[in-house]
Every structure is written in structure tokens, then in C-alpha cells.
Amino acid sequence: MSYEIKKAKDQIGQDMPHSEYSIDQALVSVSNLMSTLVNARLNTGVPASTGQAAILRLAKAQMALVDASSDILRVHGELKKIGKEYAWGDTHEDCPPAAQASDKDGKRLSIVA
């Protein structure tokens, strides 16, 4: 495998898990915000219609993150195929589990949700 291919493969191998993790973290954050908004409405005794427009927009944002997660997983699958083709079989059969991935600072990432 050429140096440039190895360099690209290694960088993609670092960036892909980080991207997957970041989207999951954003999804957790938006989900927590949704819970906070609905609980605030319940706990304050305001009418059920209060904040409904914000909740609807937040639900759309949440769904957009779910869609983004699906697209990133598809990208991962496509890149794995490309790696097998251009790295001349010098790739791992299975990608490392998300729990073993590291973020940009080298900290170990964990599965959430």
C-alpha cells in the first residue's frame, strides 16, 4: 500500500468514529433538551400549548440528527468497500467497536444512549 493511501486510511480511521460519536452526542443533547422542555411545561402548570412551536422545531432537529446518523453509517460502509478495493486487502475485516474509539484529544469514547 502506498504511503498516501495508508495516510488517508489512518486519518479516515480516526475521523469516522469521531464523527459517529459527535452525532450521537448531539442526539443525546437534543433529546435531553426535549425532556427538559416538556418537563418544564408539566411542572410549571402552563397550558399544554405553551412552547409547542419550539417543541415541534426541536423534534424536527432531532429527526435531522437521526437522519444524519444513518447517512454517516452509510458513508462508513462505503468507505469500508473503498478501503478493501484500494488498500489491497490490507484493512481489518471489522471496524473497531465504537467503545474503543478515541476523540481528537485521545480520550476514550464510550457508547451512549
mmCIF file of C-alpha atoms in Angstrom:
data_model
loop_
_atom_site.group_PDB
_atom_site.id
_atom_site.type_symbol
_atom_site.label_atom_id
_atom_site.label_comp_id
_atom_site.label_asym_id
_atom_site.label_seq_id
_atom_site.Cartn_x
_atom_site.Cartn_y
_atom_site.Cartn_z
ATOM 1 C CA MET A 1 0.000 0.000 0.000
ATOM 2 C CA SER A 2 1.364 3.429 -0.883
ATOM 3 C CA TYR A 3 2.239 5.933 1.797
ATOM 4 C CA GLU A 4 -0.528 8.315 0.678
ATOM 5 C CA ILE A 5 -3.171 5.566 0.799
ATOM 6 C CA LYS A 6 -2.005 4.497 4.266
ATOM 7 C CA LYS A 7 -2.004 8.115 5.435
ATOM 8 C CA ALA A 8 -5.570 8.645 4.131
ATOM 9 C CA LYS A 9 -6.734 5.332 5.614
ATOM 10 C CA ASP A 10 -5.291 6.183 9.026
ATOM 11 C CA GLN A 11 -6.858 9.673 9.048
ATOM 12 C CA ILE A 12 -10.260 8.330 7.969
ATOM 13 C CA GLY A 13 -9.925 5.653 10.655
ATOM 14 C CA GLN A 14 -9.608 8.416 13.251
ATOM 15 C CA ASP A 15 -12.214 10.785 11.842
ATOM 16 C CA MET A 16 -15.003 8.273 11.176
ATOM 17 C CA PRO A 17 -15.566 7.116 14.784
ATOM 18 C CA HIS A 18 -15.258 10.711 15.965
ATOM 19 C CA SER A 19 -17.966 11.810 13.516
ATOM 20 C CA GLU A 20 -20.263 8.960 14.569
ATOM 21 C CA TYR A 21 -19.701 9.772 18.232
ATOM 22 C CA SER A 22 -20.287 13.503 17.733
ATOM 23 C CA ILE A 23 -23.642 12.942 16.069
ATOM 24 C CA ASP A 24 -24.680 10.601 18.879
ATOM 25 C CA GLN A 25 -23.620 13.202 21.453
ATOM 26 C CA ALA A 26 -25.683 15.853 19.645
ATOM 27 C CA LEU A 27 -28.658 13.495 19.587
ATOM 28 C CA VAL A 28 -28.342 12.918 23.329
ATOM 29 C CA SER A 29 -28.136 16.683 23.938
ATOM 30 C CA VAL A 30 -31.215 17.416 21.832
ATOM 31 C CA SER A 31 -33.111 14.561 23.488
ATOM 32 C CA ASN A 32 -32.208 15.909 26.929
ATOM 33 C CA LEU A 33 -33.391 19.358 25.895
ATOM 34 C CA MET A 34 -36.690 17.888 24.670
ATOM 35 C CA SER A 35 -37.187 16.176 28.012
ATOM 36 C CA THR A 36 -36.354 19.392 29.871
ATOM 37 C CA LEU A 37 -38.809 21.438 27.802
ATOM 38 C CA VAL A 38 -41.694 19.017 28.253
ATOM 39 C CA ASN A 39 -40.981 18.572 31.964
ATOM 40 C CA ALA A 40 -40.830 22.350 32.404
ATOM 41 C CA ARG A 41 -44.228 22.668 30.790
ATOM 42 C CA LEU A 42 -45.652 19.932 33.032
ATOM 43 C CA ASN A 43 -44.045 21.179 36.242
ATOM 44 C CA THR A 44 -44.957 24.833 35.837
ATOM 45 C CA GLY A 45 -48.624 24.227 35.092
ATOM 46 C CA VAL A 46 -48.626 26.320 31.929
ATOM 47 C CA PRO A 47 -51.108 25.389 29.201
ATOM 48 C CA ALA A 48 -50.203 22.415 27.010
ATOM 49 C CA SER A 49 -49.889 24.720 24.014
ATOM 50 C CA THR A 50 -47.072 26.720 25.626
ATOM 51 C CA GLY A 51 -43.833 26.152 23.810
ATOM 52 C CA GLN A 52 -45.433 23.791 21.311
ATOM 53 C CA ALA A 53 -43.827 25.552 18.330
ATOM 54 C CA ALA A 54 -40.394 25.187 19.939
ATOM 55 C CA ILE A 55 -41.037 21.521 20.699
ATOM 56 C CA LEU A 56 -42.087 20.879 17.103
ATOM 57 C CA ARG A 57 -38.922 22.554 15.782
ATOM 58 C CA LEU A 58 -36.786 20.622 18.244
ATOM 59 C CA ALA A 59 -38.422 17.362 17.142
ATOM 60 C CA LYS A 60 -37.504 18.235 13.540
ATOM 61 C CA ALA A 61 -33.914 18.906 14.600
ATOM 62 C CA GLN A 62 -33.862 15.606 16.476
ATOM 63 C CA MET A 63 -35.085 13.744 13.388
ATOM 64 C CA ALA A 64 -32.469 15.507 11.265
ATOM 65 C CA LEU A 65 -29.784 14.149 13.606
ATOM 66 C CA VAL A 66 -31.217 10.640 13.310
ATOM 67 C CA ASP A 67 -31.093 11.023 9.518
ATOM 68 C CA ALA A 68 -27.517 12.344 9.727
ATOM 69 C CA SER A 69 -26.527 9.356 11.840
ATOM 70 C CA SER A 70 -27.971 6.997 9.247
ATOM 71 C CA ASP A 71 -26.100 8.787 6.474
ATOM 72 C CA ILE A 72 -22.795 8.656 8.376
ATOM 73 C CA LEU A 73 -23.256 4.916 8.894
ATOM 74 C CA ARG A 74 -23.828 4.533 5.148
ATOM 75 C CA VAL A 75 -20.672 6.562 4.483
ATOM 76 C CA HIS A 76 -18.787 4.235 6.827
ATOM 77 C CA GLY A 77 -19.968 1.224 4.835
ATOM 78 C CA GLU A 78 -18.991 2.816 1.537
ATOM 79 C CA LEU A 79 -15.549 3.769 2.830
ATOM 80 C CA LYS A 80 -15.004 0.222 4.043
ATOM 81 C CA LYS A 81 -15.670 -1.009 0.490
ATOM 82 C CA ILE A 82 -13.287 1.596 -0.935
ATOM 83 C CA GLY A 83 -10.652 0.581 1.603
ATOM 84 C CA LYS A 84 -10.885 -3.046 0.559
ATOM 85 C CA GLU A 85 -10.532 -2.064 -3.092
ATOM 86 C CA TYR A 86 -7.661 0.418 -2.816
ATOM 87 C CA ALA A 87 -5.802 -0.848 0.216
ATOM 88 C CA TRP A 88 -5.334 -4.195 -1.495
ATOM 89 C CA GLY A 89 -6.912 -6.159 1.317
ATOM 90 C CA ASP A 90 -4.651 -4.626 3.928
ATOM 91 C CA THR A 91 -7.575 -3.492 6.060
ATOM 92 C CA HIS A 92 -9.190 -5.014 9.092
ATOM 93 C CA GLU A 93 -12.270 -7.058 8.336
ATOM 94 C CA ASP A 94 -14.213 -5.409 11.121
ATOM 95 C CA CYS A 95 -14.017 -1.819 12.232
ATOM 96 C CA PRO A 96 -13.186 -1.293 15.898
ATOM 97 C CA PRO A 97 -16.237 -1.066 18.152
ATOM 98 C CA ALA A 98 -17.363 2.457 18.940
ATOM 99 C CA ALA A 99 -16.452 1.920 22.595
ATOM 100 C CA GLN A 100 -12.781 1.612 21.594
ATOM 101 C CA ALA A 101 -12.710 4.775 19.519
ATOM 102 C CA SER A 102 -10.924 7.889 20.730
ATOM 103 C CA ASP A 103 -11.835 11.506 20.295
ATOM 104 C CA LYS A 104 -9.475 14.137 18.902
ATOM 105 C CA ASP A 105 -7.785 14.561 22.311
ATOM 106 C CA GLY A 106 -7.084 10.836 22.594
ATOM 107 C CA LYS A 107 -9.707 10.335 25.280
ATOM 108 C CA ARG A 108 -11.546 7.052 25.107
ATOM 109 C CA LEU A 109 -15.076 7.412 23.796
ATOM 110 C CA SER A 110 -17.971 5.414 25.141
ATOM 111 C CA ILE A 111 -21.272 4.313 23.719
ATOM 112 C CA VAL A 112 -24.196 6.457 24.834
ATOM 113 C CA ALA A 113 -27.981 6.093 24.780
#
